[in-house]
Amino acid sequence: MGIFDYFRSPKVRSASQAKERLQIIVARERAHRSGPDYLPALHREILAVIRKYVHVDDEAVQMNLEREGDCEVLELNITLPEKD
Amino acid sequence: MARIVVITSGKGGVGKTTTSAAIATGLAMQGRKTAVVDFDVGLRNLDLIMGCERRVVYDFVNVINGDANLRQALIKDKRTDNLFILPASQTRDKEALTTEGVERVLGELAKEFEFVICDSPAGIERGALMASYFADEAIVVTNPEVSSVRDSDRMLGILASKTKKAEQGGGAIPATLLLTRYSPARVDKGEMLSIEDVQDILSIDLLGVIPESQAVLNASNSGIPVVLDEDSDAGQAYLDAVARFLGEERPYRFTTLEKKGFFGRLFGG
């Protein structure tokens, strides 16, 4: 940092942004990797079953597998469209 | 028994081939009999980095198919004793690297050499999977940059599940991190991920840090592995990494910013 830098507006340090973004995406991808192989297929089929009855988009079904000690919890979150 | 080492990264252009050439040459310089194998079928380049492109007669796929034996295909390095290169084939047939064929060739190499360095292609396709499948250990080459770090993590996942050892229930093969194109000045300004940042994310042991250096392009321009440019920062950093690989403890060099004098600090730079 030179004397002239003090007159410039402080910038967000991009390296810390990089680290934060990486920590989030890497954690998400690791969780996905360690999950059972059938998760993507299960997700697709659940979506297909729901679509027999209501029209929802791809984002409507959120699946999350979490490990708590010896126990695995599969959290399923289905967002139904608002009624017009 | 030989140590089979894969040099991998996931992302392309981070320095896998430069690293394979440097580490293999560095090991041979230490008197260790070393073979370096190019797994990038269709996009052969190790020959060019090693400066033996005009001496390629037979290649890896020829040996797998039985068109040539290993002795005919191995190129003896002209500059460094104890060093041999097995070039990749230029065929466009990605299925050319059969699991049985790769296992047989690596098995033959392991009988004759102390180290077999496998230069993996980028990506996670067949060539990359074959390069790591029979490996005893991995060196993951990473640039301090988001896409490279993410791909390295992906590759660590593959090393933990898609190698022969992992498939037989032996778990992940040991992997160490080689950080390349590192710029202490940019880290100091907060513009580049630091060694600690990358290690925090990947959580693997560090093998070496290679500074961003003009010596690397100069070396590849002339087809001379950068470790032979012993005065260069990158060459010395690679030699340190080789020494650590062989179990020696070496302090890290070229990883911190040299302190500027009073005027340097006053006027920035």
mmCIF file of C-alpha atoms in Angstrom:
data_model
loop_
_atom_site.group_PDB
_atom_site.id
_atom_site.type_symbol
_atom_site.label_atom_id
_atom_site.label_comp_id
_atom_site.label_asym_id
_atom_site.label_seq_id
_atom_site.Cartn_x
_atom_site.Cartn_y
_atom_site.Cartn_z
ATOM 1 C CA MET A 1 0.000 0.000 0.000
ATOM 2 C CA GLY A 2 1.528 3.282 -1.106
ATOM 3 C CA ILE A 3 0.586 6.742 0.062
ATOM 4 C CA PHE A 4 -1.604 7.259 -3.025
ATOM 5 C CA ASP A 5 -3.726 4.237 -2.168
ATOM 6 C CA TYR A 6 -5.130 6.070 0.860
ATOM 7 C CA PHE A 7 -6.987 8.439 -1.447
ATOM 8 C CA ARG A 8 -8.671 5.643 -3.326
ATOM 9 C CA SER A 9 -11.957 4.200 -2.143
ATOM 10 C CA PRO A 10 -11.443 0.970 -0.244
ATOM 11 C CA LYS A 11 -12.227 -2.078 -2.381
ATOM 12 C CA VAL A 12 -13.581 -5.417 -1.223
ATOM 13 C CA ARG A 13 -10.682 -7.825 -1.207
ATOM 14 C CA SER A 14 -11.522 -10.317 -3.916
ATOM 15 C CA ALA A 15 -9.511 -13.143 -2.334
ATOM 16 C CA SER A 16 -11.807 -13.258 0.685
ATOM 17 C CA GLN A 17 -14.834 -13.348 -1.625
ATOM 18 C CA ALA A 18 -13.205 -16.224 -3.494
ATOM 19 C CA LYS A 19 -12.617 -18.145 -0.281
ATOM 20 C CA GLU A 20 -16.154 -17.634 0.974
ATOM 21 C CA ARG A 21 -17.732 -18.712 -2.312
ATOM 22 C CA LEU A 22 -15.466 -21.747 -2.523
ATOM 23 C CA GLN A 23 -16.216 -22.863 1.027
ATOM 24 C CA ILE A 24 -19.943 -22.838 0.294
ATOM 25 C CA ILE A 25 -19.845 -24.583 -3.088
ATOM 26 C CA VAL A 26 -17.261 -27.166 -2.030
ATOM 27 C CA ALA A 27 -19.258 -28.063 1.099
ATOM 28 C CA ARG A 28 -22.397 -28.463 -1.002
ATOM 29 C CA GLU A 29 -20.684 -30.618 -3.614
ATOM 30 C CA ARG A 30 -19.053 -32.812 -0.971
ATOM 31 C CA ALA A 31 -22.403 -33.420 0.705
ATOM 32 C CA HIS A 32 -23.856 -34.349 -2.664
ATOM 33 C CA ARG A 33 -20.939 -36.700 -3.420
ATOM 34 C CA SER A 34 -21.152 -38.535 -0.138
ATOM 35 C CA GLY A 35 -24.897 -39.040 -0.494
ATOM 36 C CA PRO A 36 -26.292 -42.297 -1.900
ATOM 37 C CA ASP A 37 -26.281 -42.735 -5.690
ATOM 38 C CA TYR A 38 -30.050 -43.002 -5.939
ATOM 39 C CA LEU A 39 -30.704 -39.418 -4.765
ATOM 40 C CA PRO A 40 -30.885 -37.779 -8.227
ATOM 41 C CA ALA A 41 -33.222 -40.521 -9.533
ATOM 42 C CA LEU A 42 -35.362 -40.304 -6.397
ATOM 43 C CA HIS A 43 -35.567 -36.549 -6.891
ATOM 44 C CA ARG A 44 -36.688 -36.935 -10.519
ATOM 45 C CA GLU A 45 -39.309 -39.546 -9.668
ATOM 46 C CA ILE A 46 -40.805 -37.562 -6.789
ATOM 47 C CA LEU A 47 -41.033 -34.589 -9.121
ATOM 48 C CA ALA A 48 -42.780 -36.727 -11.743
ATOM 49 C CA VAL A 49 -45.324 -38.047 -9.214
ATOM 50 C CA ILE A 50 -46.164 -34.527 -8.008
ATOM 51 C CA ARG A 51 -46.576 -33.397 -11.594
ATOM 52 C CA LYS A 52 -49.327 -35.965 -12.100
ATOM 53 C CA TYR A 53 -51.465 -33.803 -9.817
ATOM 54 C CA VAL A 54 -50.075 -30.260 -9.816
ATOM 55 C CA HIS A 55 -47.954 -28.353 -12.234
ATOM 56 C CA VAL A 56 -44.708 -27.391 -10.508
ATOM 57 C CA ASP A 57 -41.327 -26.333 -11.838
ATOM 58 C CA ASP A 58 -37.994 -28.108 -11.281
ATOM 59 C CA GLU A 59 -37.134 -25.978 -8.275
ATOM 60 C CA ALA A 60 -40.286 -27.018 -6.409
ATOM 61 C CA VAL A 61 -38.743 -30.130 -4.894
ATOM 62 C CA GLN A 62 -35.740 -29.545 -2.657
ATOM 63 C CA MET A 63 -34.000 -32.531 -1.161
ATOM 64 C CA ASN A 64 -31.430 -32.374 1.575
ATOM 65 C CA LEU A 65 -29.607 -35.266 3.175
ATOM 66 C CA GLU A 66 -28.044 -34.611 6.539
ATOM 67 C CA ARG A 67 -26.092 -36.835 8.825
ATOM 68 C CA GLU A 68 -26.606 -36.592 12.566
ATOM 69 C CA GLY A 69 -24.371 -39.073 14.297
ATOM 70 C CA ASP A 70 -25.352 -42.535 13.060
ATOM 71 C CA CYS A 71 -28.645 -41.266 11.751
ATOM 72 C CA GLU A 72 -29.327 -39.947 8.262
ATOM 73 C CA VAL A 73 -32.165 -37.475 7.805
ATOM 74 C CA LEU A 74 -33.666 -36.933 4.369
ATOM 75 C CA GLU A 75 -35.435 -33.625 4.318
ATOM 76 C CA LEU A 76 -37.936 -33.095 1.541
ATOM 77 C CA ASN A 77 -39.355 -29.691 0.838
ATOM 78 C CA ILE A 78 -42.104 -29.356 -1.761
ATOM 79 C CA THR A 79 -43.347 -25.928 -2.704
ATOM 80 C CA LEU A 80 -46.777 -25.957 -4.307
ATOM 81 C CA PRO A 81 -47.742 -23.102 -6.622
ATOM 82 C CA GLU A 82 -49.962 -20.338 -5.248
ATOM 83 C CA LYS A 83 -53.622 -20.498 -6.272
ATOM 84 C CA ASP A 84 -54.669 -17.828 -8.750
ATOM 85 C CA MET B 1 8.242 -52.097 -5.637
ATOM 86 C CA ALA B 2 7.797 -48.891 -7.575
ATOM 87 C CA ARG B 3 5.739 -45.975 -6.379
ATOM 88 C CA ILE B 4 3.097 -45.092 -8.981
ATOM 89 C CA VAL B 5 2.264 -41.395 -8.679
ATOM 90 C CA VAL B 6 -0.485 -39.587 -10.586
ATOM 91 C CA ILE B 7 -0.173 -35.871 -11.320
ATOM 92 C CA THR B 8 -3.731 -34.629 -11.604
ATOM 93 C CA SER B 9 -5.944 -31.548 -11.222
ATOM 94 C CA GLY B 10 -9.311 -31.785 -12.923
ATOM 95 C CA LYS B 11 -8.920 -28.374 -14.536
ATOM 96 C CA GLY B 12 -6.748 -27.923 -17.611
ATOM 97 C CA GLY B 13 -3.875 -25.493 -17.991
ATOM 98 C CA VAL B 14 -2.827 -25.442 -14.340
ATOM 99 C CA GLY B 15 0.570 -27.081 -14.921
ATOM 100 C CA LYS B 16 0.129 -30.860 -14.781
ATOM 101 C CA THR B 17 2.511 -31.611 -17.629
ATOM 102 C CA THR B 18 5.049 -29.005 -16.492
ATOM 103 C CA THR B 19 4.867 -30.573 -13.033
ATOM 104 C CA SER B 20 5.128 -34.152 -14.321
ATOM 105 C CA ALA B 21 8.225 -33.217 -16.332
ATOM 106 C CA ALA B 22 9.762 -31.299 -13.418
ATOM 107 C CA ILE B 23 9.100 -33.937 -10.740
ATOM 108 C CA ALA B 24 10.201 -36.855 -12.941
ATOM 109 C CA THR B 25 13.393 -35.028 -13.927
ATOM 110 C CA GLY B 26 13.998 -33.976 -10.311
ATOM 111 C CA LEU B 27 13.670 -37.589 -9.107
ATOM 112 C CA ALA B 28 16.014 -38.834 -11.842
ATOM 113 C CA MET B 29 18.541 -36.121 -10.889
ATOM 114 C CA GLN B 30 18.518 -37.674 -7.396
ATOM 115 C CA GLY B 31 19.565 -40.975 -8.956
ATOM 116 C CA ARG B 32 16.086 -42.500 -8.776
ATOM 117 C CA LYS B 33 15.153 -44.496 -11.862
ATOM 118 C CA THR B 34 11.985 -42.836 -13.117
ATOM 119 C CA ALA B 35 9.503 -43.279 -15.963
ATOM 120 C CA VAL B 36 7.026 -40.541 -16.861
ATOM 121 C CA VAL B 37 3.905 -41.620 -18.749
ATOM 122 C CA ASP B 38 1.627 -39.340 -20.793
ATOM 123 C CA PHE B 39 -2.035 -40.397 -20.369
ATOM 124 C CA ASP B 40 -3.421 -37.588 -22.543
ATOM 125 C CA VAL B 41 -4.404 -39.776 -25.485
ATOM 126 C CA GLY B 42 -5.170 -37.640 -28.523
ATOM 127 C CA LEU B 43 -3.481 -34.537 -27.110
ATOM 128 C CA ARG B 44 0.109 -35.637 -26.530
ATOM 129 C CA ASN B 45 2.265 -32.850 -25.069
ATOM 130 C CA LEU B 46 4.629 -34.312 -22.495
ATOM 131 C CA ASP B 47 7.054 -35.122 -25.346
ATOM 132 C CA LEU B 48 7.189 -31.428 -26.254
ATOM 133 C CA ILE B 49 7.756 -30.275 -22.658
ATOM 134 C CA MET B 50 10.499 -32.912 -22.250
ATOM 135 C CA GLY B 51 12.037 -31.906 -25.591
ATOM 136 C CA CYS B 52 11.867 -35.381 -27.147
ATOM 137 C CA GLU B 53 9.016 -34.839 -29.634
ATOM 138 C CA ARG B 54 11.142 -35.768 -32.631
ATOM 139 C CA ARG B 55 12.210 -39.066 -31.112
ATOM 140 C CA VAL B 56 8.724 -40.549 -30.683
ATOM 141 C CA VAL B 57 8.427 -43.797 -32.662
ATOM 142 C CA TYR B 58 6.003 -45.936 -30.664
ATOM 143 C CA ASP B 59 3.568 -44.826 -27.971
ATOM 144 C CA PHE B 60 1.550 -46.011 -24.964
ATOM 145 C CA VAL B 61 -1.350 -47.337 -27.093
ATOM 146 C CA ASN B 62 1.063 -49.230 -29.394
ATOM 147 C CA VAL B 63 2.380 -51.019 -26.300
ATOM 148 C CA ILE B 64 -1.144 -51.766 -25.027
ATOM 149 C CA ASN B 65 -2.125 -53.187 -28.428
ATOM 150 C CA GLY B 66 1.056 -55.241 -28.688
ATOM 151 C CA ASP B 67 2.318 -53.367 -31.791
ATOM 152 C CA ALA B 68 5.522 -52.602 -29.899
ATOM 153 C CA ASN B 69 7.096 -53.649 -26.644
ATOM 154 C CA LEU B 70 7.822 -51.295 -23.781
ATOM 155 C CA ARG B 71 11.544 -51.191 -24.510
ATOM 156 C CA GLN B 72 10.854 -49.938 -28.053
ATOM 157 C CA ALA B 73 8.402 -47.271 -26.923
ATOM 158 C CA LEU B 74 10.294 -45.833 -23.944
ATOM 159 C CA ILE B 75 12.388 -42.800 -24.866
ATOM 160 C CA LYS B 76 15.599 -42.421 -22.880
ATOM 161 C CA ASP B 77 16.051 -38.799 -21.851
ATOM 162 C CA LYS B 78 19.147 -37.204 -23.369
ATOM 163 C CA ARG B 79 19.812 -34.689 -20.595
ATOM 164 C CA THR B 80 19.135 -36.641 -17.434
ATOM 165 C CA ASP B 81 20.237 -40.180 -16.588
ATOM 166 C CA ASN B 82 17.725 -42.611 -15.066
ATOM 167 C CA LEU B 83 14.832 -40.911 -16.886
ATOM 168 C CA PHE B 84 12.510 -42.440 -19.503
ATOM 169 C CA ILE B 85 9.414 -41.063 -21.222
ATOM 170 C CA LEU B 86 6.417 -43.044 -22.503
ATOM 171 C CA PRO B 87 4.545 -40.755 -24.913
ATOM 172 C CA ALA B 88 0.768 -40.760 -25.382
ATOM 173 C CA SER B 89 -0.788 -41.813 -28.624
ATOM 174 C CA GLN B 90 -2.319 -39.277 -30.999
ATOM 175 C CA THR B 91 -5.252 -41.574 -31.774
ATOM 176 C CA ARG B 92 -8.701 -40.099 -31.385
ATOM 177 C CA ASP B 93 -10.021 -43.375 -29.998
ATOM 178 C CA LYS B 94 -10.588 -42.635 -26.320
ATOM 179 C CA GLU B 95 -11.280 -46.296 -25.600
ATOM 180 C CA ALA B 96 -7.701 -47.179 -26.541
ATOM 181 C CA LEU B 97 -6.651 -47.095 -22.887
ATOM 182 C CA THR B 98 -8.149 -50.371 -21.691
ATOM 183 C CA THR B 99 -8.046 -51.113 -17.976
ATOM 184 C CA GLU B 100 -6.234 -54.424 -18.572
ATOM 185 C CA GLY B 101 -3.769 -52.800 -20.975
ATOM 186 C CA VAL B 102 -2.924 -49.947 -18.608
ATOM 187 C CA GLU B 103 -2.535 -52.385 -15.709
ATOM 188 C CA ARG B 104 -0.153 -54.581 -17.712
ATOM 189 C CA VAL B 105 2.034 -51.674 -18.919
ATOM 190 C CA LEU B 106 2.180 -50.055 -15.457
ATOM 191 C CA GLY B 107 2.993 -53.455 -13.982
ATOM 192 C CA GLU B 108 5.912 -53.873 -16.396
ATOM 193 C CA LEU B 109 7.150 -50.341 -15.641
ATOM 194 C CA ALA B 110 6.866 -50.973 -11.893
ATOM 195 C CA LYS B 111 9.250 -53.906 -12.181
ATOM 196 C CA GLU B 112 11.947 -51.815 -13.766
ATOM 197 C CA PHE B 113 11.550 -48.357 -12.253
ATOM 198 C CA GLU B 114 11.575 -46.878 -8.783
ATOM 199 C CA PHE B 115 9.018 -44.206 -9.686
ATOM 200 C CA VAL B 116 6.308 -44.167 -12.343
ATOM 201 C CA ILE B 117 4.880 -40.669 -12.818
ATOM 202 C CA CYS B 118 1.482 -40.610 -14.563
ATOM 203 C CA ASP B 119 0.700 -37.313 -16.283
ATOM 204 C CA SER B 120 -3.102 -37.142 -16.240
ATOM 205 C CA PRO B 121 -5.148 -35.318 -18.867
ATOM 206 C CA ALA B 122 -7.584 -32.613 -17.720
ATOM 207 C CA GLY B 123 -11.198 -33.494 -17.050
ATOM 208 C CA ILE B 124 -12.708 -36.590 -15.467
ATOM 209 C CA GLU B 125 -13.026 -38.765 -18.577
ATOM 210 C CA ARG B 126 -11.416 -42.113 -19.302
ATOM 211 C CA GLY B 127 -7.805 -40.882 -19.654
ATOM 212 C CA ALA B 128 -7.920 -39.081 -16.315
ATOM 213 C CA LEU B 129 -9.607 -42.009 -14.574
ATOM 214 C CA MET B 130 -7.036 -44.459 -15.996
ATOM 215 C CA ALA B 131 -4.121 -42.231 -14.941
ATOM 216 C CA SER B 132 -5.228 -42.391 -11.306
ATOM 217 C CA TYR B 133 -6.790 -45.888 -11.214
ATOM 218 C CA PHE B 134 -3.613 -47.831 -10.400
ATOM 219 C CA ALA B 135 -1.799 -45.039 -8.565
ATOM 220 C CA ASP B 136 -0.360 -45.453 -5.071
ATOM 221 C CA GLU B 137 -0.491 -41.730 -4.423
ATOM 222 C CA ALA B 138 -1.494 -38.449 -6.068
ATOM 223 C CA ILE B 139 -0.096 -34.978 -6.452
ATOM 224 C CA VAL B 140 -2.945 -32.516 -7.030
ATOM 225 C CA VAL B 141 -1.814 -29.466 -9.008
ATOM 226 C CA THR B 142 -3.884 -26.382 -8.179
ATOM 227 C CA ASN B 143 -3.791 -22.695 -9.098
ATOM 228 C CA PRO B 144 -4.912 -20.222 -6.409
ATOM 229 C CA GLU B 145 -8.066 -19.482 -8.360
ATOM 230 C CA VAL B 146 -11.721 -20.488 -7.792
ATOM 231 C CA SER B 147 -12.308 -22.865 -10.705
ATOM 232 C CA SER B 148 -9.046 -24.711 -10.171
ATOM 233 C CA VAL B 149 -9.652 -25.175 -6.424
ATOM 234 C CA ARG B 150 -13.189 -26.416 -6.999
ATOM 235 C CA ASP B 151 -12.032 -28.899 -9.671
ATOM 236 C CA SER B 152 -9.229 -30.109 -7.399
ATOM 237 C CA ASP B 153 -11.792 -30.863 -4.709
ATOM 238 C CA ARG B 154 -13.836 -32.783 -7.252
ATOM 239 C CA MET B 155 -10.721 -34.712 -8.233
ATOM 240 C CA LEU B 156 -10.016 -35.522 -4.558
ATOM 241 C CA GLY B 157 -13.502 -37.046 -4.445
ATOM 242 C CA ILE B 158 -12.634 -39.210 -7.449
ATOM 243 C CA LEU B 159 -9.325 -40.253 -5.862
ATOM 244 C CA ALA B 160 -11.318 -41.326 -2.801
ATOM 245 C CA SER B 161 -13.741 -43.524 -4.725
ATOM 246 C CA LYS B 162 -12.630 -44.342 -8.279
ATOM 247 C CA THR B 163 -9.195 -45.919 -7.841
ATOM 248 C CA LYS B 164 -8.463 -49.637 -7.687
ATOM 249 C CA LYS B 165 -7.483 -49.288 -4.043
ATOM 250 C CA ALA B 166 -10.747 -47.473 -3.193
ATOM 251 C CA GLU B 167 -12.868 -49.975 -5.122
ATOM 252 C CA GLN B 168 -11.262 -52.795 -3.135
ATOM 253 C CA GLY B 169 -12.245 -51.026 0.093
ATOM 254 C CA GLY B 170 -8.800 -49.577 0.753
ATOM 255 C CA GLY B 171 -10.051 -45.984 0.961
ATOM 256 C CA ALA B 172 -8.577 -42.911 -0.666
ATOM 257 C CA ILE B 173 -5.017 -42.928 -1.986
ATOM 258 C CA PRO B 174 -2.813 -40.330 -0.237
ATOM 259 C CA ALA B 175 -2.849 -36.974 -2.019
ATOM 260 C CA THR B 176 -0.699 -33.899 -1.574
ATOM 261 C CA LEU B 177 -1.169 -30.362 -2.877
ATOM 262 C CA LEU B 178 1.166 -28.602 -5.287
ATOM 263 C CA LEU B 179 0.144 -24.971 -5.609
ATOM 264 C CA THR B 180 1.379 -23.433 -8.870
ATOM 265 C CA ARG B 181 1.417 -19.913 -10.376
ATOM 266 C CA TYR B 182 1.509 -18.450 -6.873
ATOM 267 C CA SER B 183 2.040 -14.714 -6.605
ATOM 268 C CA PRO B 184 2.928 -13.513 -3.076
ATOM 269 C CA ALA B 185 2.502 -9.878 -4.194
ATOM 270 C CA ARG B 186 -1.103 -10.458 -5.237
ATOM 271 C CA VAL B 187 -1.805 -12.473 -2.075
ATOM 272 C CA ASP B 188 -0.442 -9.552 -0.058
ATOM 273 C CA LYS B 189 -2.859 -7.191 -1.811
ATOM 274 C CA GLY B 190 -5.786 -9.513 -1.073
ATOM 275 C CA GLU B 191 -6.222 -10.307 -4.754
ATOM 276 C CA MET B 192 -5.255 -13.975 -4.641
ATOM 277 C CA LEU B 193 -6.134 -16.938 -2.420
ATOM 278 C CA SER B 194 -3.266 -17.643 -0.023
ATOM 279 C CA ILE B 195 -1.633 -21.034 0.599
ATOM 280 C CA GLU B 196 -3.602 -21.232 3.873
ATOM 281 C CA ASP B 197 -6.883 -20.384 2.113
ATOM 282 C CA VAL B 198 -6.442 -23.183 -0.417
ATOM 283 C CA GLN B 199 -5.375 -25.644 2.276
ATOM 284 C CA ASP B 200 -8.374 -24.667 4.443
ATOM 285 C CA ILE B 201 -10.687 -25.573 1.590
ATOM 286 C CA LEU B 202 -9.005 -28.728 0.281
ATOM 287 C CA SER B 203 -7.643 -29.988 3.642
ATOM 288 C CA ILE B 204 -4.679 -31.919 2.243
ATOM 289 C CA ASP B 205 -0.976 -31.720 3.027
ATOM 290 C CA LEU B 206 1.178 -29.304 1.069
ATOM 291 C CA LEU B 207 3.990 -30.680 -1.107
ATOM 292 C CA GLY B 208 5.160 -27.477 -2.730
ATOM 293 C CA VAL B 209 4.427 -23.943 -3.865
ATOM 294 C CA ILE B 210 5.667 -22.896 -7.294
ATOM 295 C CA PRO B 211 5.768 -19.141 -7.868
ATOM 296 C CA GLU B 212 4.367 -17.544 -11.014
ATOM 297 C CA SER B 213 7.538 -17.378 -13.067
ATOM 298 C CA GLN B 214 8.792 -16.497 -16.523
ATOM 299 C CA ALA B 215 11.130 -19.470 -16.242
ATOM 300 C CA VAL B 216 8.219 -21.879 -16.837
ATOM 301 C CA LEU B 217 7.374 -20.510 -20.299
ATOM 302 C CA ASN B 218 11.057 -20.254 -21.168
ATOM 303 C CA ALA B 219 11.511 -23.888 -20.183
ATOM 304 C CA SER B 220 8.574 -25.124 -22.255
ATOM 305 C CA ASN B 221 9.642 -22.968 -25.221
ATOM 306 C CA SER B 222 12.960 -24.795 -25.309
ATOM 307 C CA GLY B 223 11.692 -28.230 -24.247
ATOM 308 C CA ILE B 224 13.840 -28.343 -21.128
ATOM 309 C CA PRO B 225 12.137 -29.266 -17.819
ATOM 310 C CA VAL B 226 12.196 -26.209 -15.558
ATOM 311 C CA VAL B 227 14.147 -28.000 -12.789
ATOM 312 C CA LEU B 228 17.178 -27.973 -15.097
ATOM 313 C CA ASP B 229 17.084 -24.156 -14.893
ATOM 314 C CA GLU B 230 18.521 -24.392 -11.400
ATOM 315 C CA ASP B 231 18.916 -20.635 -10.970
ATOM 316 C CA SER B 232 15.234 -19.989 -11.574
ATOM 317 C CA ASP B 233 12.735 -19.535 -8.737
ATOM 318 C CA ALA B 234 10.309 -22.087 -10.215
ATOM 319 C CA GLY B 235 13.108 -24.615 -10.802
ATOM 320 C CA GLN B 236 14.274 -24.312 -7.202
ATOM 321 C CA ALA B 237 10.725 -24.535 -5.876
ATOM 322 C CA TYR B 238 10.181 -27.760 -7.859
ATOM 323 C CA LEU B 239 13.477 -29.192 -6.552
ATOM 324 C CA ASP B 240 12.293 -28.402 -3.003
ATOM 325 C CA ALA B 241 9.031 -30.231 -3.754
ATOM 326 C CA VAL B 242 10.972 -33.259 -5.049
ATOM 327 C CA ALA B 243 13.100 -33.279 -1.875
ATOM 328 C CA ARG B 244 9.936 -33.170 0.278
ATOM 329 C CA PHE B 245 8.441 -35.934 -1.842
ATOM 330 C CA LEU B 246 11.476 -38.041 -0.941
ATOM 331 C CA GLY B 247 10.893 -37.343 2.735
ATOM 332 C CA GLU B 248 13.253 -34.448 3.327
ATOM 333 C CA GLU B 249 12.105 -31.355 5.246
ATOM 334 C CA ARG B 250 12.606 -28.133 3.344
ATOM 335 C CA PRO B 251 11.499 -24.624 4.273
ATOM 336 C CA TYR B 252 9.178 -22.888 1.811
ATOM 337 C CA ARG B 253 10.730 -20.290 -0.469
ATOM 338 C CA PHE B 254 9.193 -17.663 -2.788
ATOM 339 C CA THR B 255 5.978 -17.689 -0.760
ATOM 340 C CA THR B 256 6.224 -14.329 0.976
ATOM 341 C CA LEU B 257 6.568 -10.834 -0.359
ATOM 342 C CA GLU B 258 10.053 -9.411 -0.082
ATOM 343 C CA LYS B 259 9.825 -6.352 2.143
ATOM 344 C CA LYS B 260 10.166 -3.107 0.260
ATOM 345 C CA GLY B 261 12.331 -0.257 1.439
ATOM 346 C CA PHE B 262 10.963 3.013 2.824
ATOM 347 C CA PHE B 263 10.462 4.663 -0.582
ATOM 348 C CA GLY B 264 8.941 1.500 -2.016
ATOM 349 C CA ARG B 265 6.370 1.480 0.750
ATOM 350 C CA LEU B 266 5.689 5.200 0.448
ATOM 351 C CA PHE B 267 4.994 5.157 -3.248
ATOM 352 C CA GLY B 268 3.485 1.678 -3.536
ATOM 353 C CA GLY B 269 4.282 -0.573 -6.383
#
